[in-house]
Coordinates of C-alpha atoms in Angstrom, one line a residue:
M1 CA 19.4 -14.7 -4.4
D2 CA 17.7 -14.5 -1.0
L3 CA 14.6 -12.4 -1.4
Q4 CA 12.9 -13.0 1.9
G5 CA 14.8 -10.6 4.2
D6 CA 13.9 -9.8 7.8
D7 CA 11.3 -12.1 9.4
E8 CA 10.7 -9.4 12.1
V9 CA 8.1 -8.1 9.6
L10 CA 6.0 -11.3 10.0
R11 CA 6.7 -11.4 13.8
A12 CA 5.3 -7.9 14.1
L13 CA 2.2 -8.9 12.2
F14 CA 1.7 -11.9 14.5
R15 CA 2.1 -9.8 17.6
R16 CA -0.6 -7.4 16.3
R17 CA -2.9 -10.3 15.5
D18 CA -2.5 -11.6 19.0
D19 CA -3.0 -8.2 20.8
G20 CA -6.0 -7.3 18.6
S21 CA -4.7 -3.8 17.9
A22 CA -6.3 -1.8 15.1
P23 CA -5.0 1.1 12.9
G24 CA -5.2 4.3 15.0
S25 CA -4.8 2.5 18.3
R26 CA -1.4 0.8 17.8
T27 CA 1.2 1.2 20.6
D28 CA 4.1 -0.6 19.1
G29 CA 5.5 2.4 17.2
H30 CA 5.5 0.5 13.9
R31 CA 4.1 1.4 10.5
I32 CA 3.6 -1.8 8.6
A33 CA 3.1 -1.6 4.9
L34 CA 1.8 -4.2 2.4
V35 CA 3.3 -3.9 -1.1
V36 CA 1.9 -6.0 -3.9
G37 CA 3.5 -6.3 -7.3
G38 CA 1.6 -6.4 -10.5
G39 CA 2.1 -8.3 -13.8
G40 CA -1.3 -9.0 -15.2
M41 CA -2.3 -12.6 -14.7
R42 CA 0.8 -13.1 -12.6
G43 CA -1.2 -11.4 -10.0
A44 CA -2.7 -14.9 -9.3
Y45 CA 0.5 -15.6 -7.2
A46 CA -0.2 -12.6 -5.0
G47 CA -3.9 -13.5 -4.8
G48 CA -3.0 -16.9 -3.3
M49 CA -0.6 -15.2 -0.9
A50 CA -3.3 -12.7 0.2
W51 CA -5.6 -15.6 1.0
A52 CA -3.0 -17.3 3.2
L53 CA -2.3 -14.0 5.1
Q54 CA -6.1 -13.7 5.8
Q55 CA -6.4 -17.3 6.9
A56 CA -3.6 -16.6 9.3
G57 CA -5.4 -13.5 10.7
L58 CA -2.7 -11.1 9.6
T59 CA -4.3 -8.8 7.1
G60 CA -5.7 -6.5 9.9
G61 CA -2.1 -5.8 10.9
F62 CA -1.3 -3.4 8.0
D63 CA -1.3 0.3 8.4
V64 CA -1.1 1.0 4.6
A65 CA -1.1 -0.9 1.4
Y66 CA 0.5 -0.2 -2.0
G67 CA -0.2 -1.8 -5.3
A68 CA 0.5 -1.4 -9.0
S69 CA -1.7 -2.8 -11.7
A70 CA -3.0 -6.2 -10.7
G71 CA -1.3 -5.7 -7.4
A72 CA -3.6 -2.8 -6.6
F73 CA -6.6 -5.1 -7.0
V74 CA -5.0 -7.8 -4.7
A75 CA -4.0 -5.1 -2.1
A76 CA -7.6 -3.8 -2.1
A77 CA -9.0 -7.3 -1.6
A78 CA -6.5 -7.9 1.3
L79 CA -7.6 -4.7 3.1
L80 CA -11.3 -5.5 2.6
G81 CA -10.9 -9.0 3.9
H82 CA -11.5 -10.6 0.5
G83 CA -8.5 -12.7 0.4
Y84 CA -10.3 -15.8 -0.9
D85 CA -11.8 -13.8 -3.7
A86 CA -8.2 -12.5 -4.5
S87 CA -7.1 -16.1 -4.8
R88 CA -10.0 -17.2 -7.0
I89 CA -10.7 -14.2 -9.3
F90 CA -7.7 -14.8 -11.6
P91 CA -8.4 -18.5 -12.4
D92 CA -12.2 -18.4 -12.1
D93 CA -13.1 -15.1 -13.6
M94 CA -10.2 -13.5 -15.4
A95 CA -8.7 -16.5 -17.3
A96 CA -11.5 -16.3 -19.9
P97 CA -11.9 -14.7 -23.3
A98 CA -14.4 -12.2 -21.9
F99 CA -11.4 -10.7 -20.0
V100 CA -8.3 -11.5 -21.9
D101 CA -8.3 -12.5 -25.6
P102 CA -5.0 -11.8 -27.6
R103 CA -7.0 -12.1 -30.8
R104 CA -8.4 -8.7 -30.2
L105 CA -5.0 -7.0 -30.6
G106 CA -5.3 -4.3 -33.2
R107 CA -9.1 -4.4 -33.1
G108 CA -9.7 -3.4 -29.6
P109 CA -8.3 -3.9 -26.0
V110 CA -6.8 -7.4 -25.6
V111 CA -7.7 -7.1 -21.9
S112 CA -11.2 -5.9 -21.0
L113 CA -11.1 -3.6 -18.0
D114 CA -14.8 -3.0 -18.6
H115 CA -15.5 -6.6 -17.9
L116 CA -13.4 -6.6 -14.8
I117 CA -14.5 -3.4 -13.2
D118 CA -18.1 -3.2 -14.4
H119 CA -19.1 -6.9 -14.3
I120 CA -16.8 -9.1 -12.2
L121 CA -16.3 -6.5 -9.4
V122 CA -20.0 -5.6 -9.4
H123 CA -21.9 -8.9 -10.0
V124 CA -19.4 -11.8 -9.4
R125 CA -17.1 -10.6 -6.6
P126 CA -18.6 -7.2 -5.5
T127 CA -16.2 -4.6 -4.2
D128 CA -17.3 -2.1 -1.6
W129 CA -15.6 1.0 -2.8
D130 CA -17.0 3.0 0.2
A131 CA -15.4 0.6 2.6
L132 CA -12.2 1.0 0.7
R133 CA -12.4 4.7 1.0
D134 CA -13.1 4.5 4.7
S135 CA -10.5 1.8 5.5
P136 CA -8.4 2.8 8.5
A137 CA -5.4 1.4 6.5
P138 CA -5.4 3.4 3.2
L139 CA -4.8 1.9 -0.2
R140 CA -2.3 3.7 -2.3
V141 CA -2.7 3.0 -6.0
M142 CA 0.3 3.4 -8.2
V143 CA -0.1 5.1 -11.5
T144 CA 2.2 6.6 -14.1
D145 CA 1.8 10.0 -15.6
A146 CA 1.2 9.5 -19.3
A147 CA 3.0 12.8 -20.1
D148 CA 6.4 12.0 -18.6
L149 CA 6.1 8.4 -17.3
S150 CA 6.8 9.5 -13.7
P151 CA 5.3 7.4 -10.9
H152 CA 2.5 8.8 -8.7
V153 CA 0.0 7.6 -6.1
L154 CA -3.8 7.9 -6.1
S155 CA -5.3 7.6 -2.7
E156 CA -8.0 8.9 -0.3
L157 CA -10.5 9.3 -3.2
P158 CA -13.9 10.5 -2.1
T159 CA -16.3 8.6 -4.4
P160 CA -16.7 5.1 -5.7
A161 CA -16.5 6.5 -9.2
E162 CA -13.1 7.9 -8.6
W163 CA -11.9 4.7 -7.0
R164 CA -13.0 2.8 -10.1
L165 CA -11.2 5.3 -12.3
A166 CA -8.0 4.9 -10.2
M167 CA -8.2 1.1 -10.5
R168 CA -8.7 1.4 -14.3
A169 CA -5.8 3.9 -14.5
T170 CA -3.3 1.6 -12.7
A171 CA -3.9 -1.1 -15.3
A172 CA -4.2 1.2 -18.4
I173 CA -1.9 0.3 -21.3
P174 CA -2.9 1.7 -24.8
Y175 CA -3.8 -1.0 -27.3
L176 CA -3.6 -3.6 -24.6
T177 CA -6.1 -2.7 -21.9
G178 CA -7.3 0.7 -23.0
P179 CA -6.3 4.4 -23.4
P180 CA -4.9 6.6 -20.6
V181 CA -7.4 7.4 -17.8
E182 CA -8.1 11.1 -17.0
L183 CA -8.5 11.9 -13.3
H184 CA -7.8 15.1 -11.4
G185 CA -6.7 16.9 -14.6
R186 CA -4.0 14.4 -15.6
R187 CA -3.8 11.3 -17.8
W188 CA -2.6 8.1 -16.2
V189 CA -1.4 4.8 -17.4
D190 CA -0.3 1.5 -15.8
G191 CA 1.4 1.9 -12.4
S192 CA 3.9 -0.9 -13.2
I193 CA 5.5 1.3 -15.8
G194 CA 6.7 3.8 -13.3
D195 CA 7.1 1.8 -10.1
P196 CA 6.1 -1.9 -10.3
L197 CA 7.0 -2.7 -6.7
P198 CA 6.9 0.5 -4.5
V199 CA 9.0 -0.8 -1.6
A200 CA 11.2 2.3 -1.6
R201 CA 8.2 4.6 -1.7
A202 CA 6.7 2.8 1.3
L203 CA 10.0 3.4 3.2
R204 CA 10.1 7.1 2.1
E205 CA 6.6 7.5 3.3
G206 CA 7.3 6.3 6.8
A207 CA 7.0 2.5 6.8
T208 CA 9.1 0.8 9.4
H209 CA 8.2 -2.7 8.2
V210 CA 7.3 -3.7 4.6
L211 CA 5.9 -7.0 3.5
A212 CA 6.2 -7.4 -0.3
L213 CA 4.3 -10.0 -2.3
L214 CA 6.1 -10.8 -5.5
T215 CA 4.6 -12.2 -8.7
R216 CA 7.9 -13.7 -10.1
T217 CA 10.2 -16.3 -8.7
A218 CA 13.7 -15.3 -7.7
P219 CA 15.3 -16.9 -10.8
E220 CA 12.8 -15.0 -13.0
L221 CA 13.9 -11.8 -11.4
Q222 CA 17.6 -12.7 -11.8
R223 CA 17.1 -13.4 -15.5
S224 CA 15.3 -10.1 -15.9
D225 CA 18.5 -8.3 -15.0
A226 CA 20.0 -9.6 -18.2
G227 CA 17.1 -8.5 -20.3
G228 CA 15.3 -10.8 -22.7
S229 CA 12.8 -10.8 -25.5
A230 CA 9.4 -9.3 -25.0
P231 CA 6.3 -11.5 -25.7
W232 CA 4.6 -11.4 -29.1
W233 CA 1.8 -9.1 -27.9
A234 CA 4.4 -6.5 -26.5
R235 CA 6.2 -6.6 -29.8
G236 CA 2.9 -6.0 -31.5
I237 CA 2.3 -2.9 -29.4
D238 CA 5.8 -1.7 -30.2
R239 CA 4.9 -1.8 -33.9
L240 CA 1.9 0.5 -33.1
V241 CA 3.7 2.7 -30.5
P242 CA 7.5 2.2 -30.6
G243 CA 8.8 1.3 -27.2
L244 CA 5.5 1.1 -25.3
G245 CA 5.2 -2.7 -25.5
T246 CA 8.7 -3.3 -24.4
M247 CA 8.4 -0.8 -21.6
T248 CA 5.4 -2.6 -20.1
Q249 CA 7.5 -5.8 -19.9
D250 CA 10.7 -4.3 -18.7
V251 CA 10.9 -6.1 -15.3
R252 CA 14.4 -4.6 -14.8
R253 CA 12.5 -1.8 -13.1
H254 CA 12.2 -4.3 -10.2
G255 CA 15.9 -3.9 -9.7
E256 CA 15.6 -1.0 -7.1
S257 CA 13.2 -3.0 -5.0
V258 CA 15.1 -6.2 -5.2
A259 CA 18.3 -4.5 -4.2
L260 CA 16.5 -3.2 -1.1
L261 CA 15.1 -6.6 -0.3
V262 CA 18.4 -8.6 -0.6
D263 CA 20.8 -6.1 1.0
A264 CA 20.3 -5.5 4.7
A265 CA 23.0 -2.8 4.6
H266 CA 21.4 -0.9 1.7
P267 CA 21.6 2.8 2.5
D268 CA 17.9 3.4 1.5
R269 CA 16.7 0.9 4.1
A270 CA 17.4 3.4 6.9
G271 CA 16.8 0.7 9.6
G272 CA 13.5 -0.5 8.0
H273 CA 12.5 -4.1 8.2
L274 CA 11.8 -5.7 4.8
F275 CA 10.4 -9.2 4.0
A276 CA 9.3 -10.6 0.6
I277 CA 7.2 -13.6 -0.3
A278 CA 7.9 -15.0 -3.8
P279 CA 6.6 -18.1 -5.4
L280 CA 9.1 -20.9 -5.0
Q281 CA 8.1 -22.5 -8.3
T282 CA 6.8 -21.1 -11.5
A283 CA 3.5 -22.0 -13.1
G284 CA 4.8 -20.8 -16.4
I285 CA 2.4 -17.9 -16.7
R286 CA 2.9 -14.4 -18.1
G287 CA 0.8 -11.3 -18.1
L288 CA -1.8 -12.4 -20.7
T289 CA -2.0 -16.1 -19.9
G290 CA -5.5 -17.3 -20.3
D291 CA -5.1 -20.9 -19.4
P292 CA -7.3 -21.4 -16.3
L293 CA -5.3 -24.5 -15.1
R294 CA -1.9 -22.7 -15.2
V295 CA -3.4 -19.6 -13.6
E296 CA -4.9 -21.7 -10.8
Q297 CA -1.5 -23.4 -10.3
A298 CA 0.0 -19.9 -9.9
S299 CA -2.6 -19.1 -7.2
H300 CA -1.9 -22.4 -5.4
L301 CA 1.9 -21.7 -5.6
G302 CA 1.5 -18.3 -4.2
H303 CA -0.6 -19.6 -1.3
A304 CA 2.0 -22.4 -0.7
A305 CA 4.8 -19.9 -0.6
A306 CA 3.0 -17.7 2.0
V307 CA 2.1 -20.7 4.1
A308 CA 5.7 -21.8 4.1
A309 CA 6.9 -18.3 5.2
L310 CA 4.3 -18.0 7.9
R311 CA 5.0 -21.5 9.3
G312 CA 8.6 -20.4 9.5
I313 CA 7.5 -18.2 12.3
D314 CA 4.8 -20.4 13.8
P315 CA 5.1 -24.0 12.7
A316 CA 1.8 -24.9 14.4
I317 CA -0.3 -22.3 12.5
S318 CA -3.4 -23.9 11.0
F319 CA -4.7 -23.3 7.5
T320 CA -7.9 -25.3 7.9
P321 CA -10.0 -25.5 5.9
D322 CA -7.2 -25.4 3.4
E323 CA -8.8 -24.5 0.1
F324 CA -5.6 -25.4 -1.8
S325 CA -4.1 -28.8 -2.2
A326 CA -0.6 -29.4 -3.4
V327 CA 0.0 -28.9 -7.1
P328 CA 1.6 -31.9 -8.7
R329 CA 5.1 -31.0 -9.7
S330 CA 4.7 -32.9 -13.0
T331 CA 2.3 -30.2 -14.1
L332 CA 4.8 -27.4 -13.5
R333 CA 7.6 -26.0 -15.7

């Protein structure tokens, strides 16, 4: 399965980098969207990709960014120029019991969004929510209506408090990360439940070019088409709320976006240019992996995949200083 697609997306970003154009002053007629997939700790792959894009000077070329769950946090970091933080936050700060501890299942949230939003993003890797609000390239945070499980977008929020609520909402899963989040009179849960990779939404909302950062390898996405067993924690949630745990893991919902990416003649592409970067190898991590070494490997592999894609356009592009060395294959599954 060839996920990459049309490299005109990357070429357009390189042209924008070279001409120094900024949102609101573009003359190329394009609307380039960044779409970042979620998946809990799998977001480490996308974090490494975001760092490579920033090293290449390309993150200023986006007109809008979309993200679901962990993807929303990575997309925000990309827009704010915090690509290195996106690559390090998963292994350094989130792969720890203070954030993820499966032993808490049934006694409290397995994943502590309080620790992420109120500690890590305040004291360790501060997020400027005002800058995110004022970004000329808006962030569109995917959320799911808790009442009917329909996908929605939260964006253009006026206060840091609302931005923090939106980021909490896009990752909210009862019994796993916390209860639904109320904002603007509705209750929201994890954005990945309704639309884990909003490529189609980006096209519907006017994107001419879409770069998608994927947090699963192509073989993993292919296997998901045939289903498979949910991890133990998802089965535990199913016992508490039948169907909820399985729904959070149902990566078959990626099918719509994958079909768009692999089929240049897909009727919903409407002439749009799509390109995806996916990890070329797996670090063997899942949504709740707390092993810092494996999570760091995922970040390295995401960075390497993005570097390979970008060097396919410009073989001479430099990634010095390169914060990531090659990950020994013997350590990977």
